[in-house]
Short mmCIF file of C-alpha atoms in Angstrom, two decimals:
data_model
loop_
_atom_site.label_atom_id
_atom_site.label_comp_id
_atom_site.label_asym_id
_atom_site.label_seq_id
_atom_site.Cartn_x
_atom_site.Cartn_y
_atom_site.Cartn_z
CA MET T 172 0.00 0.00 0.00
CA ILE T 173 1.03 3.61 -0.51
CA LEU T 174 0.95 6.13 2.31
CA MET T 175 -0.35 8.85 -0.02
CA PRO T 176 0.14 12.36 1.37
CA ASN T 177 -3.09 14.32 1.68
CA LYS T 178 -3.59 17.93 0.63
CA GLU T 179 -2.70 19.37 4.05
CA GLU T 180 0.49 17.34 4.20
CA LEU T 181 1.52 18.46 0.73
CA ASN T 182 0.82 22.09 1.66
CA TRP T 183 2.90 21.68 4.80
CA LEU T 184 5.71 20.18 2.73
CA SER T 185 5.53 23.01 0.22
CA LEU T 186 5.80 25.63 2.99
CA ASN T 187 8.31 23.96 5.27
CA GLN T 188 10.43 21.81 2.99
CA PRO T 189 9.93 23.36 -0.47
CA LEU T 190 12.80 21.40 -1.98
CA LEU T 191 11.07 18.08 -1.27
CA LYS T 192 8.58 16.94 -3.91
CA TYR T 193 6.09 14.10 -4.01
CA GLU T 194 5.99 11.97 -7.14
CA ASN T 195 5.39 8.30 -7.87
CA GLN T 196 5.18 7.01 -4.30
CA LEU T 197 8.34 8.88 -3.31
CA ILE T 198 9.11 12.16 -1.64
CA THR T 199 12.53 13.19 -2.93
CA GLY T 200 14.75 16.21 -2.85
CA ILE T 201 16.72 18.24 -0.37
CA PHE T 202 15.78 18.15 3.29
CA ARG T 203 16.78 21.35 5.06
CA LEU T 204 17.77 20.88 8.67
CA SER T 205 17.88 23.95 10.88
CA LYS T 206 17.47 22.98 14.50
CA SER T 207 19.13 23.55 17.81
CA TYR T 208 19.55 21.36 20.86
CA LYS T 209 21.01 22.61 24.14
CA GLY T 210 22.12 25.75 22.37
CA LYS T 211 23.90 24.03 19.48
CA CYS T 212 22.28 25.08 16.20
CA LEU T 213 22.98 22.98 13.14
CA ARG T 214 22.11 23.86 9.56
CA LYS T 215 22.60 21.12 7.03
CA LYS T 216 21.04 19.84 3.82
CA TYR T 217 20.50 16.22 2.97
CA ILE T 218 19.43 14.68 -0.31
CA ILE T 219 16.83 12.13 0.71
CA SER T 220 14.15 9.90 -0.64
CA ILE T 221 11.15 8.83 1.47
CA ASP T 222 9.59 5.64 0.12
CA LEU T 223 5.89 5.76 0.89
CA SER T 224 5.17 2.18 -0.24
CA VAL T 225 4.73 -0.13 2.77
CA ASN T 226 3.67 -3.74 3.31
CA ASP T 227 1.02 -2.98 5.88
CA GLU T 228 -0.52 -0.10 7.79
CA ASN T 229 1.74 -0.65 10.80
CA GLN T 230 4.87 -0.09 8.80
CA LEU T 231 6.44 3.36 8.46
CA PRO T 232 8.03 4.78 5.29
CA ILE T 233 11.72 4.11 4.82
CA THR T 234 13.95 7.11 4.19
CA TYR T 235 17.16 6.84 2.21
CA ILE T 236 20.07 9.20 1.99
CA ASN T 237 21.60 9.90 -1.42
CA ASN T 238 24.48 7.49 -1.99
CA GLU T 239 26.90 10.03 -3.44
CA GLN T 240 26.33 12.49 -0.61
CA LEU T 241 26.61 9.71 1.97
CA ASN T 242 29.93 8.46 0.57
CA ASN T 243 31.30 12.01 0.59
CA LEU T 244 30.27 12.45 4.23
CA LEU T 245 31.74 9.11 5.30
CA LYS T 246 35.00 9.99 3.60
CA ARG T 247 35.12 13.52 4.93
CA TYR T 248 34.38 12.59 8.55
CA LYS T 249 36.20 9.23 8.44
CA ILE T 250 33.26 7.26 9.75
CA SER T 251 31.30 4.21 8.68
CA LYS T 252 27.62 3.84 7.83
CA SER T 253 26.94 2.01 11.07
CA ASP T 254 28.45 4.87 13.09
CA ILE T 255 25.53 7.02 11.96
CA HIS T 256 22.93 4.25 11.93
CA ILE T 257 22.64 3.95 8.16
CA ASN T 258 21.89 0.51 6.75
CA LYS T 259 23.83 -1.15 3.91
CA ASP T 260 21.12 -0.05 1.47
CA ASP T 261 21.54 3.61 2.60
CA SER T 262 18.25 3.57 4.50
CA MET T 263 18.14 5.37 7.84
CA CYS T 264 17.44 3.49 11.04
CA LEU T 265 15.38 6.20 12.72
CA CYS T 266 14.63 4.18 15.82
CA ILE T 267 13.68 0.68 17.04
CA PRO T 268 10.46 0.03 15.08
CA GLU T 269 8.29 -0.76 18.11
CA LEU T 270 9.27 2.54 19.68
CA ASN T 271 7.76 4.54 16.78
CA LYS T 272 4.50 4.45 18.66
CA LEU T 273 6.01 6.54 21.46
CA TYR T 274 6.46 9.42 19.03
CA LEU T 275 3.64 8.91 16.53
CA LYS T 276 0.97 8.48 19.14
CA LYS T 277 -1.92 8.71 16.69
CA GLY T 278 -0.25 6.54 14.09
CA TYR T 279 1.58 7.57 10.97
CA ASN T 280 1.19 10.96 9.41
CA LEU T 281 3.78 12.64 7.22
CA VAL T 282 4.25 15.80 9.25
CA GLU T 283 4.95 14.01 12.53
CA TYR T 284 7.06 11.39 10.77
CA ILE T 285 9.28 14.21 9.53
CA ASN T 286 9.20 16.41 12.65
CA LEU T 287 9.43 13.75 15.34
CA LEU T 288 11.46 10.96 13.74
CA LEU T 289 13.33 12.04 10.63
CA GLU T 290 14.47 15.48 11.71
CA PRO T 291 15.83 14.40 15.13
CA PHE T 292 17.66 11.57 13.39
CA LEU T 293 19.27 13.95 10.91
CA TYR T 294 20.18 16.31 13.74
CA TRP T 295 21.75 13.39 15.64
CA ILE T 296 23.94 12.29 12.75
CA SER T 297 24.84 15.90 11.90
CA TYR T 298 25.90 16.53 15.49
CA TYR T 299 27.85 13.27 15.59
CA MET T 300 29.74 14.09 12.39
CA GLU T 301 30.42 17.67 13.45
CA PHE T 302 31.39 17.16 17.07
CA LYS T 303 32.39 13.47 17.19
CA SER T 304 30.04 12.94 20.10
CA LYS T 305 26.39 12.00 20.58
CA PRO T 306 23.88 14.73 21.43
CA TRP T 307 21.74 12.13 23.20
CA ASP T 308 22.05 8.36 23.65
CA ASP T 309 21.48 6.02 20.77
CA TYR T 310 20.77 2.31 21.08
CA SER T 311 23.44 -0.26 20.35
CA HIS T 312 23.06 -2.16 17.14
CA GLY T 313 20.90 -5.22 16.73
CA TYR T 314 19.81 -7.38 19.66
CA ILE T 315 21.85 -5.45 22.20
CA GLY T 316 19.74 -2.44 21.31
CA TYR T 317 16.56 -4.40 21.96
CA ILE T 318 17.87 -5.46 25.31
CA GLU T 319 18.78 -1.92 26.24
CA ALA T 320 15.28 -0.84 25.26
CA VAL T 321 13.67 -3.59 27.28
CA LYS T 322 15.60 -2.52 30.35
CA ASN T 323 13.91 0.87 30.03
CA LYS T 324 11.27 0.45 32.70
CA SER T 325 9.20 3.43 31.51
CA LEU T 326 8.05 1.70 28.31
CA PRO T 327 4.34 0.90 28.02
CA PRO T 328 3.63 -2.86 28.37
CA ASN T 329 2.40 -3.34 24.78
CA ILE T 330 5.56 -1.82 23.36
CA LEU T 331 7.74 -3.81 25.76
CA GLU T 332 6.00 -6.99 24.69
CA GLY T 333 6.53 -6.16 21.02
CA ILE T 334 10.26 -5.74 21.55
CA MET T 335 10.58 -8.88 23.63
CA ASP T 336 8.89 -10.83 20.83
CA ARG T 337 11.84 -9.94 18.65
CA ILE T 338 14.46 -11.22 21.03
CA ASP T 339 15.59 -14.82 20.48
CA GLN T 340 14.68 -17.24 23.25
CA PRO T 341 18.18 -17.85 24.62
CA TYR T 342 18.76 -14.11 25.02
CA LEU T 343 15.31 -13.68 26.50
CA GLU T 344 16.07 -16.30 29.14
CA LYS T 345 19.33 -14.60 30.03
CA LEU T 346 17.53 -11.28 30.20
CA LYS T 347 14.83 -12.62 32.49
CA ARG T 348 17.41 -14.14 34.75
CA GLY T 349 19.34 -10.94 34.89
CA TYR T 350 22.43 -12.32 33.20
CA ILE T 351 22.33 -9.49 30.66
CA MET M 72 18.08 31.86 6.58
CA GLU M 73 16.59 29.39 4.11
CA LYS M 74 13.08 30.60 4.99
CA VAL M 75 14.10 34.18 4.26
CA PHE M 76 15.20 33.10 0.81
CA ASP M 77 11.94 31.15 0.37
CA GLU M 78 10.12 34.42 0.98
CA PHE M 79 12.48 36.25 -1.39
CA ASN M 80 11.79 33.63 -4.05
CA ARG M 81 8.03 34.09 -3.58
CA ARG M 82 8.35 37.85 -3.94
CA ILE M 83 10.25 37.72 -7.21
CA SER M 84 8.17 34.93 -8.81
CA LEU M 85 5.41 35.87 -11.23
CA THR M 86 1.90 35.82 -9.82
CA ASN M 87 -0.70 33.46 -11.25
CA ASN M 88 -2.37 36.40 -12.96
CA GLN M 89 0.87 37.43 -14.61
CA VAL M 90 1.47 33.89 -15.85
CA ILE M 91 -2.09 33.75 -17.21
CA ASP M 92 -1.66 37.12 -18.90
CA GLY M 93 1.56 36.02 -20.59
CA LYS M 94 -0.04 32.76 -21.73
CA LYS M 95 -3.08 34.55 -23.11
CA LYS M 96 -0.90 36.92 -25.10
CA TYR M 97 1.45 34.40 -26.66
CA ASN M 98 -1.37 32.02 -27.45
CA GLY M 99 -3.32 34.87 -28.99
CA VAL M 100 -0.42 35.86 -31.23
CA CYS M 101 0.31 32.26 -32.25
CA LYS M 102 -3.33 31.49 -32.94
CA THR M 103 -3.62 34.51 -35.21
CA VAL M 104 -0.65 33.39 -37.29
CA HIS M 105 -1.67 29.73 -37.16
CA ASN M 106 -5.09 30.50 -38.61
CA GLU M 107 -3.45 32.13 -41.62
CA PHE M 108 -1.48 29.03 -42.55
CA TYR M 109 -3.49 26.06 -41.31
CA ASP M 110 -7.04 24.79 -41.84
CA LYS M 111 -7.05 22.82 -38.59
CA LYS M 112 -8.12 24.49 -35.36
CA TYR M 113 -5.35 25.99 -33.20
CA ASP M 114 -4.60 23.74 -30.23
CA GLY M 115 -1.17 25.00 -29.26
CA THR M 116 0.82 22.27 -30.98
CA THR M 117 2.11 24.60 -33.69
CA LYS M 118 3.71 26.88 -31.12
CA PHE M 119 6.98 26.25 -29.28
CA LEU M 120 7.77 28.31 -26.22
CA PHE M 121 11.42 28.85 -25.32
CA GLY M 122 13.55 31.28 -23.30
CA SER M 123 12.71 32.47 -19.80
CA TYR M 124 8.99 31.75 -20.00
CA LYS M 125 9.62 28.15 -20.97
CA LEU M 126 12.24 27.73 -18.26
CA LYS M 127 10.07 29.63 -15.73
CA THR M 128 12.92 31.89 -14.74
CA ASN M 129 11.05 35.12 -15.26
CA ILE M 130 10.84 37.50 -12.33
CA LYS M 131 8.90 40.44 -10.95
CA PRO M 132 8.69 43.30 -11.48
CA LEU M 133 7.96 42.78 -15.17
CA THR M 134 9.89 45.09 -17.47
CA GLU M 135 9.46 45.95 -21.11
CA ASP M 136 12.61 43.96 -21.87
CA GLN M 137 11.00 40.74 -20.68
CA ASP M 138 9.57 39.43 -23.89
CA VAL M 139 7.88 36.08 -24.25
CA ASP M 140 9.96 34.09 -26.73
CA VAL M 141 7.84 31.80 -28.86
CA LEU M 142 8.13 30.29 -32.30
CA ILE M 143 5.31 29.34 -34.62
CA LYS M 144 5.85 26.22 -36.71
CA LEU M 145 4.83 26.83 -40.29
CA PRO M 146 4.06 24.24 -42.99
CA LYS M 147 6.76 23.12 -45.42
CA ASP M 148 4.99 24.58 -48.42
CA VAL M 149 5.34 28.04 -46.86
CA PHE M 150 9.08 27.45 -46.61
CA ASP M 151 9.19 26.38 -50.26
CA GLN M 152 7.21 29.46 -51.25
CA TYR M 153 9.54 31.95 -49.53
CA ASP M 154 12.72 30.01 -50.26
CA SER M 155 12.00 30.38 -53.95
CA HIS M 156 11.81 34.19 -53.76
CA LYS M 157 14.44 35.88 -55.89
CA HIS M 158 15.21 38.51 -53.28
CA ASN M 159 15.03 38.07 -49.50
CA GLY M 160 12.06 35.79 -49.14
CA GLN M 161 12.84 35.82 -45.42
CA SER M 162 12.01 39.52 -45.17
CA ALA M 163 8.82 38.95 -47.17
CA LEU M 164 7.75 36.21 -44.76
CA LEU M 165 8.34 38.37 -41.69
CA ASP M 166 6.45 41.21 -43.32
CA ARG M 167 3.50 38.98 -44.19
CA ILE M 168 3.23 37.82 -40.60
CA ARG M 169 3.56 41.39 -39.34
CA LYS M 170 0.58 42.38 -41.51
CA ILE M 171 -1.47 39.39 -40.31
CA LEU M 172 -0.91 40.43 -36.72
CA LYS M 173 -1.59 44.09 -37.47
CA GLU M 174 -5.11 43.13 -38.62
CA THR M 175 -5.85 41.55 -35.26
CA TYR M 176 -4.08 43.74 -32.76
CA SER M 177 -5.22 47.25 -31.97
CA THR M 178 -3.48 50.31 -33.29
CA THR M 179 -2.17 51.10 -29.84
CA ASP M 180 -0.19 47.85 -29.84
CA LYS M 181 2.98 48.05 -31.91
CA ILE M 182 4.12 45.34 -34.25
CA LYS M 183 7.59 45.42 -35.76
CA ALA M 184 9.41 42.91 -37.89
CA TRP M 185 13.18 42.86 -38.26
CA GLY M 186 16.07 40.45 -38.32
CA LYS M 187 14.55 37.14 -37.33
CA VAL M 188 11.54 38.14 -35.31
CA ILE M 189 8.24 39.93 -35.15
CA LEU M 190 7.80 41.85 -31.93
CA VAL M 191 4.27 42.50 -30.69
CA THR M 192 4.39 45.25 -28.08
CA PHE M 193 1.22 45.49 -26.05
CA SER M 194 -0.05 48.87 -24.88
CA GLU M 195 0.54 48.14 -21.19
CA ASN M 196 4.05 46.93 -22.10
CA ASN M 197 3.78 43.64 -20.24
CA HIS M 198 4.52 40.26 -21.78
CA ASN M 199 5.40 41.59 -25.20
CA VAL M 200 5.68 38.66 -27.57
CA GLU M 201 8.75 38.04 -29.69
CA LEU M 202 7.62 35.63 -32.38
CA LEU M 203 9.90 33.55 -34.59
CA PRO M 204 8.36 31.92 -37.62
CA ALA M 205 10.08 28.55 -37.98
CA PHE M 206 10.18 25.31 -39.94
CA GLU M 207 10.76 22.13 -37.96
CA GLN M 208 13.42 19.76 -39.29
CA GLU M 209 13.67 16.00 -38.95
CA ASN M 210 16.53 16.35 -36.48
CA ASN M 211 14.30 18.42 -34.15
CA THR M 212 16.03 21.71 -34.93
CA PHE M 213 14.28 24.60 -36.68
CA LEU M 214 15.06 26.73 -39.71
CA ILE M 215 14.28 30.39 -39.06
CA PRO M 216 14.40 33.36 -41.43
CA ASN M 217 17.09 35.99 -41.05
CA SER M 218 16.20 39.03 -43.16
CA GLU M 219 19.55 40.78 -42.74
CA ASN M 220 22.28 40.94 -45.37
CA GLY M 221 20.03 39.93 -48.22
CA GLY M 222 18.27 37.17 -46.28
CA SER M 223 19.13 33.59 -45.29
CA TRP M 224 17.84 30.62 -43.31
CA GLU M 225 19.47 29.84 -39.98
CA VAL M 226 19.41 26.72 -37.86
CA PHE M 227 17.93 27.33 -34.44
CA ASN M 228 17.99 24.71 -31.67
CA PRO M 229 16.18 25.82 -28.53
CA ARG M 230 15.51 22.24 -27.41
CA ASP M 231 19.13 21.64 -26.39
CA GLN M 232 19.12 24.66 -24.11
CA ILE M 233 15.81 23.61 -22.56
CA LEU M 234 16.98 20.03 -22.03
CA THR M 235 20.26 21.13 -20.44
CA PHE M 236 18.44 23.51 -18.11
CA ASN M 237 15.76 21.00 -17.12
CA ASP M 238 18.34 18.29 -16.46
CA SER M 239 20.25 20.69 -14.23
CA ASN M 240 17.11 21.80 -12.43
CA SER M 241 16.09 18.20 -11.84
CA ALA M 242 19.52 17.18 -10.56
CA SER M 243 19.67 20.19 -8.23
CA PHE M 244 16.10 19.72 -6.95
CA GLY M 245 14.93 23.08 -8.22
CA LEU M 246 17.99 25.11 -7.22
CA THR M 247 18.91 25.94 -10.84
CA ARG M 248 15.67 27.81 -11.39
CA ARG M 249 15.74 29.52 -7.98
CA LEU M 250 19.32 30.66 -8.41
CA CYS M 251 18.65 31.96 -11.94
CA LYS M 252 15.83 34.09 -10.60
CA MET M 253 17.94 35.47 -7.76
CA ILE M 254 20.82 36.36 -10.05
CA LYS M 255 18.45 38.06 -12.49
CA THR M 256 17.16 40.12 -9.55
CA TRP M 257 20.76 41.08 -8.74
CA ARG M 258 21.31 41.99 -12.39
CA ASN M 259 18.17 44.15 -12.47
CA ASN M 260 19.28 45.86 -9.24
CA ASN M 261 22.34 47.11 -11.13
CA SER M 262 20.87 49.31 -13.86
CA THR M 263 24.10 49.55 -15.86
CA LEU M 264 24.89 45.82 -15.74
CA ASP M 265 24.33 44.33 -19.18
CA LEU M 266 24.27 40.61 -18.49
CA LYS M 267 21.90 38.68 -20.69
CA SER M 268 19.44 36.22 -19.19
CA TYR M 269 20.67 33.34 -21.34
CA LYS M 270 24.18 33.97 -20.02
CA ILE M 271 22.95 33.88 -16.42
CA GLN M 272 21.27 30.56 -17.14
CA GLU M 273 24.46 29.14 -18.67
CA LEU M 274 26.53 30.27 -15.69
CA VAL M 275 24.12 28.79 -13.15
CA VAL M 276 23.93 25.46 -14.99
CA GLU M 277 27.73 25.31 -15.20
CA TYR M 278 28.14 26.26 -11.53
CA LEU M 279 25.73 23.59 -10.37
CA LYS M 280 27.51 20.85 -12.32
CA ASP M 281 29.44 20.44 -9.10
CA SER M 282 26.69 18.66 -7.17
CA ALA M 283 28.34 19.50 -3.86
CA ASN M 284 27.08 23.06 -4.35
CA THR M 285 23.49 21.83 -4.14
CA THR M 286 23.67 20.96 -0.45
CA LYS M 287 25.55 23.97 0.82
CA ASN M 288 23.77 26.63 2.85
CA ILE M 289 22.24 29.35 0.71
CA GLU M 290 24.65 32.07 1.81
CA GLU M 291 27.56 29.90 0.74
CA ILE M 292 25.90 29.01 -2.57
CA LEU M 293 25.47 32.69 -3.41
CA TYR M 294 28.95 33.77 -2.38
CA ASN M 295 30.56 30.87 -4.28
CA PHE M 296 28.43 31.62 -7.33
CA PHE M 297 29.60 35.23 -7.52
CA VAL M 298 33.21 34.08 -7.20
CA PHE M 299 32.61 31.51 -9.95
CA ALA M 300 30.89 34.07 -12.20
CA LYS M 301 33.84 36.45 -11.82
CA GLU M 302 36.18 33.70 -13.03
CA GLN M 303 33.97 33.00 -16.06
CA LEU M 304 33.08 36.51 -17.23
CA GLY M 305 35.40 39.17 -18.55
CA LYS M 306 36.65 42.47 -17.18
CA ASP M 307 33.40 44.22 -18.13
CA PHE M 308 31.70 42.54 -15.18
CA GLU M 309 34.53 42.62 -12.71
CA SER M 310 33.50 45.64 -10.65
CA TYR M 311 29.88 44.46 -10.32
CA LEU M 312 31.02 41.02 -9.22
CA ASN M 313 33.64 42.34 -6.83
CA THR M 314 30.91 44.32 -5.11
CA ALA M 315 28.59 41.30 -5.00
CA ILE M 316 31.39 39.09 -3.67
CA SER M 317 32.28 41.57 -0.95
CA ARG M 318 28.66 42.01 0.16
CA SER M 319 27.80 38.32 0.08
CA LEU M 320 30.95 37.52 2.06
CA LYS M 321 29.96 40.06 4.70
CA ALA M 322 26.44 38.61 4.78
CA LYS M 323 27.90 35.12 5.25
CA GLU M 324 30.06 36.32 8.13
CA TYR M 325 27.13 38.12 9.76
CA ILE M 326 25.10 34.92 9.55
CA ASP M 327 27.91 32.94 11.17
CA ASP M 328 27.96 35.52 13.97
CA LYS M 329 24.15 35.43 14.20
CA LYS M 330 23.98 39.13 13.26
CA TYR M 331 20.98 38.48 11.06
CA SER M 332 19.78 42.07 10.78
CA SER M 333 23.14 43.09 9.28
CA ALA M 334 23.03 40.10 6.93
CA HIS M 335 19.65 41.27 5.65
CA GLU M 336 21.09 44.74 4.99
CA GLU M 337 23.84 43.25 2.85
CA TYR M 338 21.42 41.15 0.86
CA ILE M 339 19.15 44.16 0.31
CA LYS M 340 22.19 45.97 -1.13
CA ILE M 341 22.74 43.01 -3.47
CA PHE M 342 19.16 42.27 -4.53
CA GLY M 343 17.22 45.44 -3.80
CA SER M 344 13.98 45.93 -1.90
CA ALA M 345 12.51 42.60 -3.02
CA PHE M 346 14.74 40.96 -0.42
CA PRO M 347 12.89 40.69 2.91
CA SER M 348 13.84 43.07 5.71
CA TYR M 349 14.93 41.58 8.97
CA SER M 350 12.21 40.24 11.23
CA LYS M 351 12.86 38.16 14.30
CA ASP M 352 9.99 35.90 13.21
CA TYR M 353 12.31 34.39 10.61
CA TYR M 354 14.68 33.33 13.35
CA LYS M 355 12.37 31.97 16.00
CA ASN M 356 14.39 29.48 17.97
CA GLU M 357 13.72 26.12 16.39
CA SER M 358 14.73 24.03 19.32
CA MET M 359 14.33 20.33 19.90
CA ASP M 360 14.96 20.67 23.63
CA ASN M 361 11.39 19.99 24.64
CA ILE M 362 10.46 17.10 22.40
CA ASP M 363 11.05 13.42 23.02
CA LYS M 364 13.87 12.47 20.76
CA PRO M 365 14.10 8.96 19.35
CA ARG M 366 17.35 7.12 19.86
CA PRO M 367 18.86 5.94 16.57
CA TRP M 368 19.40 2.21 16.25
CA LEU M 369 20.73 -0.12 13.62
CA GLY M 370 19.07 -3.48 13.09
CA VAL M 371 20.73 -6.82 12.37
#
């Protein structure tokens, strides 16, 4: 299915990110980041592509960074894709999927997807590249990340359960017994 | 700063009414000529728009120099007819079209034919139409009449220019068009600067061939462009570009120092009053301090 943007979302895009255009199930163009956190303002531009085709209504769009720009950044800052949470296919790992619901409380909509997931992610990687440190904690890769998330006692039970479902049994046992 | 330039871009872009007015005029002129040479009803397919109106790089305020460039495709037998003239069939063709248009357009509108074109000047001096009669070739170029020096046919290829521009604009996600419009505004703000629009377009396309320029901040894009343009153009443009380079460098430095009001003053010197004055609303603190921020993660 395609998460087609509605008229309000397209108007918002036109006003706030005028260099992003919707066409053929994709929103592509230049994302303009201009945000501050704890007094550190960062202005950057990223060439991205948001793929609005998903397998089911629970899935969120996947956003990709332009390969040429990405390779230039990796070379310039001497980092790897995994340092900035970019997958092998250049897609961005915005957060642990189950945790999306913490930010998109009413489910997916384009404006919140951009404001509450994509933009913070781009700020995080911009900060990391610029200052070689993390503006706020990330999660470790893979299963370790799940386990770190599970240990977060403030998570709602349904989200916690969703994450635990993803953890392989042996790890789950160790987790329950406090070994990890 | 990007939002300020969004507003600037809105201010210099043609309004819907202006676009409609331009379209009405060039279609009117082309239809008049079409009806003389074709039996079929005019549907726009015998016209070919090129230049700034095709590329959508025209800006406000409209001036009398901003003509709509359009060619009208004429049938082959018309070419044969005027090619077989003993003396300057090209001039005869232009004159015939001038007379056709004179019958339709009021006496207060001026119609002149010379060189390669017929110019229809409307009484309010907006969206004057510069019409080229043309004959389409198999290789997608056009033959156009040149009435000077006894008359000849010239090859004209507007499609290449359009393709090059559109490719650049696509690759730069719209920056080519935006930058063209800004630089035209700079040009118009310097009344003695004679820099043709087609030259501005060529410079911008060439500058943006380096794709790294596309993702720089706007103040850097502008400053770097003026430096690039100075390297490309001759001494005739040096003083104008030196001034633009100096002002855009100051603006860049003011932005780095968060002296936004001073940056606006420099850009107003560069672009004129179309550039927005400083308002703190443009710089409302866009902070993420108070939102829950997701923690990035990388799956297996």
